[in-house]
Coordinates of C-alpha atoms and ligand atoms in Angstrom, one line a residue:
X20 CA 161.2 50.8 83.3
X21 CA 162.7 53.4 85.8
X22 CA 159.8 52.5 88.4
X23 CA 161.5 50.6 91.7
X24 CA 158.9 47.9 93.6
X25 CA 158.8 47.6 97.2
X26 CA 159.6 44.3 98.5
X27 CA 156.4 44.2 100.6
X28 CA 154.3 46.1 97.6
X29 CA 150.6 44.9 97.6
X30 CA 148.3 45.9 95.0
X31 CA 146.6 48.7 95.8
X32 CA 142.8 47.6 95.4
X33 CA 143.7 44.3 98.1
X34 CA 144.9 47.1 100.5
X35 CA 142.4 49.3 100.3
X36 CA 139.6 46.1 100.8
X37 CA 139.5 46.2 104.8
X38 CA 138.4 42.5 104.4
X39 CA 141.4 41.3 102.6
X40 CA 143.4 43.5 105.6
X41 CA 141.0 41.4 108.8
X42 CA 141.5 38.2 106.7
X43 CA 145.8 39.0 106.2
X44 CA 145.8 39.3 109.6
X45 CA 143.5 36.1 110.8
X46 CA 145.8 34.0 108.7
X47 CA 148.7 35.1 109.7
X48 CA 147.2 34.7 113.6
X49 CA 145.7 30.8 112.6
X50 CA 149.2 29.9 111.4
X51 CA 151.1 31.0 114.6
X52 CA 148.2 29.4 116.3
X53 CA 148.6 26.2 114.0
X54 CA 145.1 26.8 114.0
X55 CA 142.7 22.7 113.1
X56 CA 141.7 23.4 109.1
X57 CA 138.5 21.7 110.0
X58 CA 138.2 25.4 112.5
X59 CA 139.9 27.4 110.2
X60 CA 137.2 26.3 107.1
X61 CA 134.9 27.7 109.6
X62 CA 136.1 30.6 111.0
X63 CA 137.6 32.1 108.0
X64 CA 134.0 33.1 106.7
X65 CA 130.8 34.8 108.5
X66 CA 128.0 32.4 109.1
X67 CA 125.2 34.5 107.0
X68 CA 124.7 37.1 105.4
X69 CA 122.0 38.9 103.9
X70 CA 121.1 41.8 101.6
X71 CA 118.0 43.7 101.6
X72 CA 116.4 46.0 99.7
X73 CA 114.6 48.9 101.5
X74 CA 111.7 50.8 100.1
X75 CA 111.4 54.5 101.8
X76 CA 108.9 57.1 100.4
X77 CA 110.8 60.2 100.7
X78 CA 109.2 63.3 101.6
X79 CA 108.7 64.4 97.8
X80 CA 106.3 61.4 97.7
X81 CA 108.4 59.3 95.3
X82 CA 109.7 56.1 96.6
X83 CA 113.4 55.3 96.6
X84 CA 115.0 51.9 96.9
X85 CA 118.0 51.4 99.1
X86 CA 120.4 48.5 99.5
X87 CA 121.3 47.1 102.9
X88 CA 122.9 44.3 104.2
X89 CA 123.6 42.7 108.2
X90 CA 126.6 39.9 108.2
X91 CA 126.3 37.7 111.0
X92 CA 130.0 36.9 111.5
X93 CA 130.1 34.3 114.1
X94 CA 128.2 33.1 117.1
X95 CA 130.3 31.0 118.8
X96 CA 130.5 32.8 122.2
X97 CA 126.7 34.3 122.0
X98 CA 124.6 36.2 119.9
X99 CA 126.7 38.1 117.4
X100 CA 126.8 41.9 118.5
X101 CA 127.3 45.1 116.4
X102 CA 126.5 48.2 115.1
X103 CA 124.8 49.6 111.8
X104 CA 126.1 52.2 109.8
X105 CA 125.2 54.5 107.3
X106 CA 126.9 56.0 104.6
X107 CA 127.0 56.3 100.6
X108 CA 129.8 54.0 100.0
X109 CA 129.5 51.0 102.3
X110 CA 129.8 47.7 100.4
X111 CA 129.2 44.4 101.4
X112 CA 133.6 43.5 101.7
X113 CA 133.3 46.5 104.7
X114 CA 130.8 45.3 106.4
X115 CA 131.7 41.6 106.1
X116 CA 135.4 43.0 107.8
X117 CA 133.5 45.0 110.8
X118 CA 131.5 42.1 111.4
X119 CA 134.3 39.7 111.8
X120 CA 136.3 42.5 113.7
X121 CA 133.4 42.3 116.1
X122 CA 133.5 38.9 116.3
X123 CA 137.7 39.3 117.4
X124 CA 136.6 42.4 119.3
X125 CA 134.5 40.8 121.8
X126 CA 136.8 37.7 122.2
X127 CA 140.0 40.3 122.8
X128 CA 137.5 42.0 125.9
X129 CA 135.6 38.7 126.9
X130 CA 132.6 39.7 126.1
X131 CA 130.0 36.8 125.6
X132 CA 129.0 37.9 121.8
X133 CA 129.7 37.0 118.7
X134 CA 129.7 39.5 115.9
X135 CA 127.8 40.8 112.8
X136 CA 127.7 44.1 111.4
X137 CA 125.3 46.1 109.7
X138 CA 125.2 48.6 106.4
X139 CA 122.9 50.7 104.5
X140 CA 124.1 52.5 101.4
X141 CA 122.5 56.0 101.4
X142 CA 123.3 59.8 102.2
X143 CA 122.5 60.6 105.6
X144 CA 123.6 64.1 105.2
X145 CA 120.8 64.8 102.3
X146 CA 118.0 62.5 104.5
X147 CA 115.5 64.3 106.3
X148 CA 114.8 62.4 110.1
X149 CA 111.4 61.5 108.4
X150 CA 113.3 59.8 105.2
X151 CA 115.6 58.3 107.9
X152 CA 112.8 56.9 110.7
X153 CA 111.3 55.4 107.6
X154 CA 114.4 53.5 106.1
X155 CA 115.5 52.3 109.4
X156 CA 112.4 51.0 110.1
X157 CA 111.5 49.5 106.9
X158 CA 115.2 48.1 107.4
X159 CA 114.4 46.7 110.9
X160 CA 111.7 45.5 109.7
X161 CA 113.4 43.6 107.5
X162 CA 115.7 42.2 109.8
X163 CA 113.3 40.7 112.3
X164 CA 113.8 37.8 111.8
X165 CA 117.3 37.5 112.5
X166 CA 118.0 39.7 115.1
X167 CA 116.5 39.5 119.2
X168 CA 118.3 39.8 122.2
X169 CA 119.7 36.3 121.8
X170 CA 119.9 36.3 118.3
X171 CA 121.7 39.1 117.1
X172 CA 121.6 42.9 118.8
X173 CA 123.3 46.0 117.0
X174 CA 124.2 48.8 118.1
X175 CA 124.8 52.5 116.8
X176 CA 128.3 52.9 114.2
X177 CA 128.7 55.4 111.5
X178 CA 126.2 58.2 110.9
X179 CA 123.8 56.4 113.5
X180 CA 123.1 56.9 116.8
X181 CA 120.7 56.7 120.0
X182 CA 117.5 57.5 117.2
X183 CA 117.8 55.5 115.4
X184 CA 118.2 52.5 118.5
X185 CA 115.4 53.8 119.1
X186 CA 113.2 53.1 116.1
X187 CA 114.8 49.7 115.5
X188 CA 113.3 49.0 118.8
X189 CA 110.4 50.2 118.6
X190 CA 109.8 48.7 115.0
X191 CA 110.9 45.4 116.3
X192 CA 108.9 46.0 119.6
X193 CA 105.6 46.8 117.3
X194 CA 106.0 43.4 115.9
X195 CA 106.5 41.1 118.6
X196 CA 103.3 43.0 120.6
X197 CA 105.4 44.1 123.4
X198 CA 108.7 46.2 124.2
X199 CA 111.9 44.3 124.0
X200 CA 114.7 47.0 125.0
X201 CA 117.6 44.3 125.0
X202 CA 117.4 44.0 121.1
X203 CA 119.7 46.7 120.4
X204 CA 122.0 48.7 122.5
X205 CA 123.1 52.8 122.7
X206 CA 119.7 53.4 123.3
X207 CA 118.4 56.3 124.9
X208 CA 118.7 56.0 128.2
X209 CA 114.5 56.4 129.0
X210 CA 114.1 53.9 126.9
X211 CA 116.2 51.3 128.6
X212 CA 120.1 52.5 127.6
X213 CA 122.9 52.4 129.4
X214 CA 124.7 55.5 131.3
X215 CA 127.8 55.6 129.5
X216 CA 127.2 54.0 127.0
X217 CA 127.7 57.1 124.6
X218 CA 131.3 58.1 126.2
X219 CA 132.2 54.0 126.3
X220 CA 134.5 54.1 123.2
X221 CA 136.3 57.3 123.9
X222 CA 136.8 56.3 127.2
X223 CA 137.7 53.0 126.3
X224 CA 140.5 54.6 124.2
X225 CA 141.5 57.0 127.5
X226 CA 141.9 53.6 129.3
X227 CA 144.1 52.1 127.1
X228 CA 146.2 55.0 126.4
X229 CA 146.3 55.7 130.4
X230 CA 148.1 52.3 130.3
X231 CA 150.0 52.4 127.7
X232 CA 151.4 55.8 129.4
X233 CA 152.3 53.4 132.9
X234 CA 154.4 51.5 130.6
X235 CA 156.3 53.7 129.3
X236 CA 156.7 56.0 132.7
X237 CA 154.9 58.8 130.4
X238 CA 152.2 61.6 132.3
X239 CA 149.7 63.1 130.6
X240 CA 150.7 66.5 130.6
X241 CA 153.8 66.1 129.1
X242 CA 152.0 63.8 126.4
X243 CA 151.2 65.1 123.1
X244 CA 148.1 63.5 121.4
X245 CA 146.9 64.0 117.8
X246 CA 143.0 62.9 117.6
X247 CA 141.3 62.0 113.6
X248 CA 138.0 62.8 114.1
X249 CA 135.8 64.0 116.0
X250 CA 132.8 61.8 116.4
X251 CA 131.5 59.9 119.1
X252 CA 134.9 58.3 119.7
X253 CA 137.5 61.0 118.4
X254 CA 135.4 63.7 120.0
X255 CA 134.5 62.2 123.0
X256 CA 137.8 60.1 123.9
X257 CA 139.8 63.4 123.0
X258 CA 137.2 66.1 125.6
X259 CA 138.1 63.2 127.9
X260 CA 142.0 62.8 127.3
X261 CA 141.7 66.7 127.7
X262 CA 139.9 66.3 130.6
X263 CA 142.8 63.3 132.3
X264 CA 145.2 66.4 131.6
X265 CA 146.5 65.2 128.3
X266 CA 147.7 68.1 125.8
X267 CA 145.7 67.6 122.9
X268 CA 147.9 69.3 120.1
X269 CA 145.6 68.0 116.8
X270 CA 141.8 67.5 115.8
X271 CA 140.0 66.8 112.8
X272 CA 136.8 66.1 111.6
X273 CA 136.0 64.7 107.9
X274 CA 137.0 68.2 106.3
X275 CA 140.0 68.7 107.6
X276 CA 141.7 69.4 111.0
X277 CA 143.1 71.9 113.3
X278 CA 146.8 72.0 115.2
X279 CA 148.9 73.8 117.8
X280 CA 151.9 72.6 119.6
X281 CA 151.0 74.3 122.5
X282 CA 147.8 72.2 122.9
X283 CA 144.1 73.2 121.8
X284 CA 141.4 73.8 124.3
X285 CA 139.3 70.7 123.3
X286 CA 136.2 72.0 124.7
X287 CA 136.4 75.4 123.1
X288 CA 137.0 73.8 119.8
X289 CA 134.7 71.0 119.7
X290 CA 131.9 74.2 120.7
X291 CA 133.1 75.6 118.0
X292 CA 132.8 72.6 115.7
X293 CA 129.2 72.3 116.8
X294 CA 127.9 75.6 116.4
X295 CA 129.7 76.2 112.8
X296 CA 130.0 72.6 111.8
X297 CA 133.6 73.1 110.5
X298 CA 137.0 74.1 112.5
X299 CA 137.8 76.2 110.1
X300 CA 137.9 80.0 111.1
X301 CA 139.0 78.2 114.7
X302 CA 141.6 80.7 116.2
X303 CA 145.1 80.1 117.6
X304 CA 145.2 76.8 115.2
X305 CA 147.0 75.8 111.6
X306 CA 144.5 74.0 109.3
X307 CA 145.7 71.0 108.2
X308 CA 144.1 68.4 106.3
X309 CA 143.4 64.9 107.5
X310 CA 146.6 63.3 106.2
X311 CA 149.0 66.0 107.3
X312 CA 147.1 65.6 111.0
X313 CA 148.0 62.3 110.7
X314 CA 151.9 62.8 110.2
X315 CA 152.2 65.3 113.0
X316 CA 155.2 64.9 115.7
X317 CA 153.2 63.3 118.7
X318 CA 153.5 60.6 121.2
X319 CA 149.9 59.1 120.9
X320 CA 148.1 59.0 117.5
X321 CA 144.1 58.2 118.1
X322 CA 142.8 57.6 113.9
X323 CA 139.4 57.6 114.7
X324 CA 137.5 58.3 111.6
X325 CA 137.3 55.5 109.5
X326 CA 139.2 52.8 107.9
X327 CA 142.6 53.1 105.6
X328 CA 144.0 56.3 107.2
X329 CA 147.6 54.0 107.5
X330 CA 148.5 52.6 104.5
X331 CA 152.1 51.1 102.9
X332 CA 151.7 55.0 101.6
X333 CA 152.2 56.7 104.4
X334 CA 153.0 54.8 107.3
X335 CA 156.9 55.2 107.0
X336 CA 155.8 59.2 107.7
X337 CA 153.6 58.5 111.1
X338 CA 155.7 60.0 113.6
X339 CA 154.4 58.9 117.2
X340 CA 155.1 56.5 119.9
X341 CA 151.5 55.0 120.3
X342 CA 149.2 54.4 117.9
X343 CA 145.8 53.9 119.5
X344 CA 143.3 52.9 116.9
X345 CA 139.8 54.6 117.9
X346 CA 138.0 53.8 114.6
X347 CA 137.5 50.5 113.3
X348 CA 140.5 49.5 110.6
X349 CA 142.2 52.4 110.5
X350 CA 145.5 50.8 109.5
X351 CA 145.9 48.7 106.1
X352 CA 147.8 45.1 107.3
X353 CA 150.5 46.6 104.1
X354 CA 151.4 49.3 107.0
X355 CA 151.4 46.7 109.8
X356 CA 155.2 45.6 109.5
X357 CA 156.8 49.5 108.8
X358 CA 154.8 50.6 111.6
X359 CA 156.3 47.6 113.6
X360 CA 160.3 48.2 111.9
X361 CA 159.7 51.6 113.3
X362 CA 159.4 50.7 117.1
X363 CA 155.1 52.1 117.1
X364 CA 153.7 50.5 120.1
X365 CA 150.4 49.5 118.4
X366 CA 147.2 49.0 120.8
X367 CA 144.9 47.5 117.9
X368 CA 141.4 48.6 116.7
X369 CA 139.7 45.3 118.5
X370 CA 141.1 46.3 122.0
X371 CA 141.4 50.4 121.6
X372 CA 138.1 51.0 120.6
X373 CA 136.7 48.0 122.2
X374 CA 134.8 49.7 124.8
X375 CA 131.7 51.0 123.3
X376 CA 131.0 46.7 123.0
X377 CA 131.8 46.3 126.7
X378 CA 129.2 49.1 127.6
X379 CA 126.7 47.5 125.1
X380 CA 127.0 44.3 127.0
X381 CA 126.4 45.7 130.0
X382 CA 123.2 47.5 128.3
X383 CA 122.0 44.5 127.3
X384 CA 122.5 42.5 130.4
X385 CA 120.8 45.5 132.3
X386 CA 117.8 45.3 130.2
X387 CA 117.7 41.6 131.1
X388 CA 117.4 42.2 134.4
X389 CA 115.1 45.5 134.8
X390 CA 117.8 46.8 136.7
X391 CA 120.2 49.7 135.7
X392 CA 123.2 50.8 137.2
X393 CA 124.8 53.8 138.5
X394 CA 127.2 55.8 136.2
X395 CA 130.2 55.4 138.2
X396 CA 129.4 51.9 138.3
X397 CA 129.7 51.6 134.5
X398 CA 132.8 53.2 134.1
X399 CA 134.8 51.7 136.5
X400 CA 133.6 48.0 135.8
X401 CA 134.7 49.3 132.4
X402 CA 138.1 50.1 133.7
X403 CA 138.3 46.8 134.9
X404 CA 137.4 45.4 131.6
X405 CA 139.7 47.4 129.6
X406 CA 143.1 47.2 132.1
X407 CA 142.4 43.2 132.1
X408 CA 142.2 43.2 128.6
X409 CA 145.4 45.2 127.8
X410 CA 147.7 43.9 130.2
X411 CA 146.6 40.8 129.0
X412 CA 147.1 41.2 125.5
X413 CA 150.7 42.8 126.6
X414 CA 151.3 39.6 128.6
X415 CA 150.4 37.2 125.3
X416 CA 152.7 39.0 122.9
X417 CA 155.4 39.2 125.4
X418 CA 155.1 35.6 125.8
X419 CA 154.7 34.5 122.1
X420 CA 157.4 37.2 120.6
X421 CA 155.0 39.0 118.7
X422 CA 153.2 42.1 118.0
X423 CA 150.8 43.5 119.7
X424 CA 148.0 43.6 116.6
X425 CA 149.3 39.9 116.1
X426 CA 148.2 38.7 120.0
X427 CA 145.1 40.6 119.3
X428 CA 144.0 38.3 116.7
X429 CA 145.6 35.4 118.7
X430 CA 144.2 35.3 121.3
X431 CA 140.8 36.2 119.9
X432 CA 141.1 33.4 117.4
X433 CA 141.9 31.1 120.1
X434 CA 138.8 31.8 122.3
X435 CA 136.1 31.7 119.4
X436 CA 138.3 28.7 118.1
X437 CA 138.2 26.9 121.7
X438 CA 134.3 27.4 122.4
X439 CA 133.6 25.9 118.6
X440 CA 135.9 23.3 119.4
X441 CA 133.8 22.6 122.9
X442 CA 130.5 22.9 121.1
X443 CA 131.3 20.9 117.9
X444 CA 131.2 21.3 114.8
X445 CA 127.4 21.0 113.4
X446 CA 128.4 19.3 109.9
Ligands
LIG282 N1 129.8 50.2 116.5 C1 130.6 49.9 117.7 C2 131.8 49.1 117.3 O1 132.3 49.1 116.2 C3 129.8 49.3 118.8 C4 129.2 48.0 118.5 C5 128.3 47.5 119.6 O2 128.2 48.2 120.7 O3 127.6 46.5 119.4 O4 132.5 48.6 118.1

């Protein structure tokens, strides 16, 4: 057979399974670690999970049954923390990944939460908002009894946002005979949100990347950035890279993307997105699609779409000096070591996009105390949050001699594994 095997080859399916990717990457961390086995049995598996069906009566009158699930990763540090998402092919292996990713997530930015992660398999895009108030709050109500604000508290992800916050709290509100804002976060902000909490992960991103830039001696404008996506965090992290005078040269959304070395004028293009729902027919621009974005000349790559955009398949191709991962998974642990052999300086998924968790902590501990804070105040006690957290992550793989997604999940694993440790093992 004429067909040549790369030395690091692994089988497609495990690549492509973002849990098999977390759990590559937490064993690799315990082992540097020499990690207890009595706290690696512990920590290498959520601590529940649970799968619901969801009766909705859509609006033809029929009733249609959807499957749902929340994994309640670890609560170790505090009640586990994350968002819900909704899409038609979320499975239980995805979920089970984000949750744990929460878990490292909030330990990488010292947040006091553990994570969990929630799912619903449906089709947003053909839902009415009646079909979808119903199902989340059917959903929510199904969830009662495992989430509160010191239980478990999620938060917007995929294809859900400040609505549907606000129906989970409303439906868990209903129940408990009075209004408990702190029991999810990205809420409205009448209803008890945070201000800034809907910028938090973009700007998150802009933080780290701002960084990144002092450590290398790079400005802004003389920075080309390539942005997958254009959601809540590609959209909003690259208006506000635009914004810190970065040149923004590529965008995307899930159909396909848009490029001009000379830069794009974010603004006018995300308008545009928004008024045709497609960059296509968007002037001055090459269309691309998603995987060509991805391999365009740049000095800071932001993937922040959705998981296995960087994979053993392509990764040899990325052509930038940072890689700032926005979305959640976006590279395959296959692609960690070319991207590494190539000289990318990596700033990992559970410290790039950690800020939208930062700003949901501070959401929940402003509903806590009836008292809400000022914008300004938000963002720069974000800052703080997010400049701590990278320069120590930088410090740690300096330190340790190795990479930078590696002392992620170090010194994440470390934490969670300390405080179990502390508290004892209930067996
Ligand atoms: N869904 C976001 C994430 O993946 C935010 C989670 C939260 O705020 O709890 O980080």
């Amino acid at each position: 057979m004429a067909t040549t095997m790369v030395e690091d080859a692994v089988p497609e399916a495990k690549e492509a399974n973002p849990f098999e990717s977390m759990m590559s990457r937490f064993d690799r961390a315990a082992k540097l670690l020499d990690l207890n086995s009595d706290l690696y049995a512990v920590m290498r598996v959520p601590n529940r999970e649970l799968k619901v069906y969801i009766p909705v009566r859509m609006d033809s009158g029929r009733i249609q049954v959807f499957e749902g699930f929340r994994v309640q990763h670890n609560f170790a540090r505090g009640p586990a923390k994350g968002g819900i998402r909704y899409a038609p092919d979320v499975t239980i292996e995805e979920v089970r990944a984000l949750a744990a990713w929460m878990t490292w997530k909030c330990a990488v930015v010292n947040v006091p939460f553990g994570g969990a992660k929630g799912g619903v398999i449906c089709d947003p895009w053909q839902m009415s908002q009646g079909e979808l108030e119903r199902l989340t709050r059917r959903y929510a109500s199904e969830l009662i009894d495992i989430i509160g604000p010191e239980k478990d508290v999620p938060a917007p992800d995929m294809n859900t946002n400040e609505q549907t916050m606000a129906w989970i709290m409303d439906t868990y509100s209903m129940h408990a005979r009075h209004t408990v804002t702190a029991v999810v976060t990205g809420k409205p902000i009448d209803l008890g949100g945070s201000r800034g909490r809907r910028e938090a992960t973009g700007r998150g991103v802009l933080f780290v990347v701002n960084e990144a830039m002092k450590k290398f001696k790079m400005t802004p404008p003389s920075t080309r950035v390539v942005v997958q996506g254009s959601g809540n965090v590609g959209g909003i992290g690259a208006q506000l890279m635009h914004e810190a005078g970065y040149k923004v040269i590529a965008i995307s959304d899930m159909h396909g993307g848009i490029y001009n070395p000379a830069g794009i004028d974010i603004p006018a293009a995300l308008e545009h997105l928004r008024a045709t729902r497609s960059f296509e027919e968007y002037p001055n621009a090459e269309r691309m699609s998603n995987a060509e974005l991805l391999e365009i000349e740049c000095d800071v790559l932001v993937p922040a779409a959705t998981e296995n955009q960087i994979t053993s398949q392509n990764a040899e191709r990325i052509n930038c000096k940072v890689l700032a991962e926005g979305a959640n998974g976006p590279t395959t642990a296959a692609a960690d070591a070319i991207l590494q052999r190539k000289g990318i300086f990596v700033i990992p998924d559970i410290l790039a996009n950690a800020g939208g968790v930062t700003v949901s902590y501070f959401e929940w501990v402003q509903d806590r105390m009836g008292y809400f804070w000022k914008e300004d105040v938000v963002n720069e006690r974000l800052q703080d949050v997010m400049v701590a957290s990278f320069n120590e992550l930088v410090k740690f793989a300096e330190k340790h001699n190795v990479d930078t997604r590696t002392a992620a999940y170090m010194l994440a694993i470390d934490r969670v594994a300390y405080d179990t440790r502390m508290r004892g093992i209930y067996a």
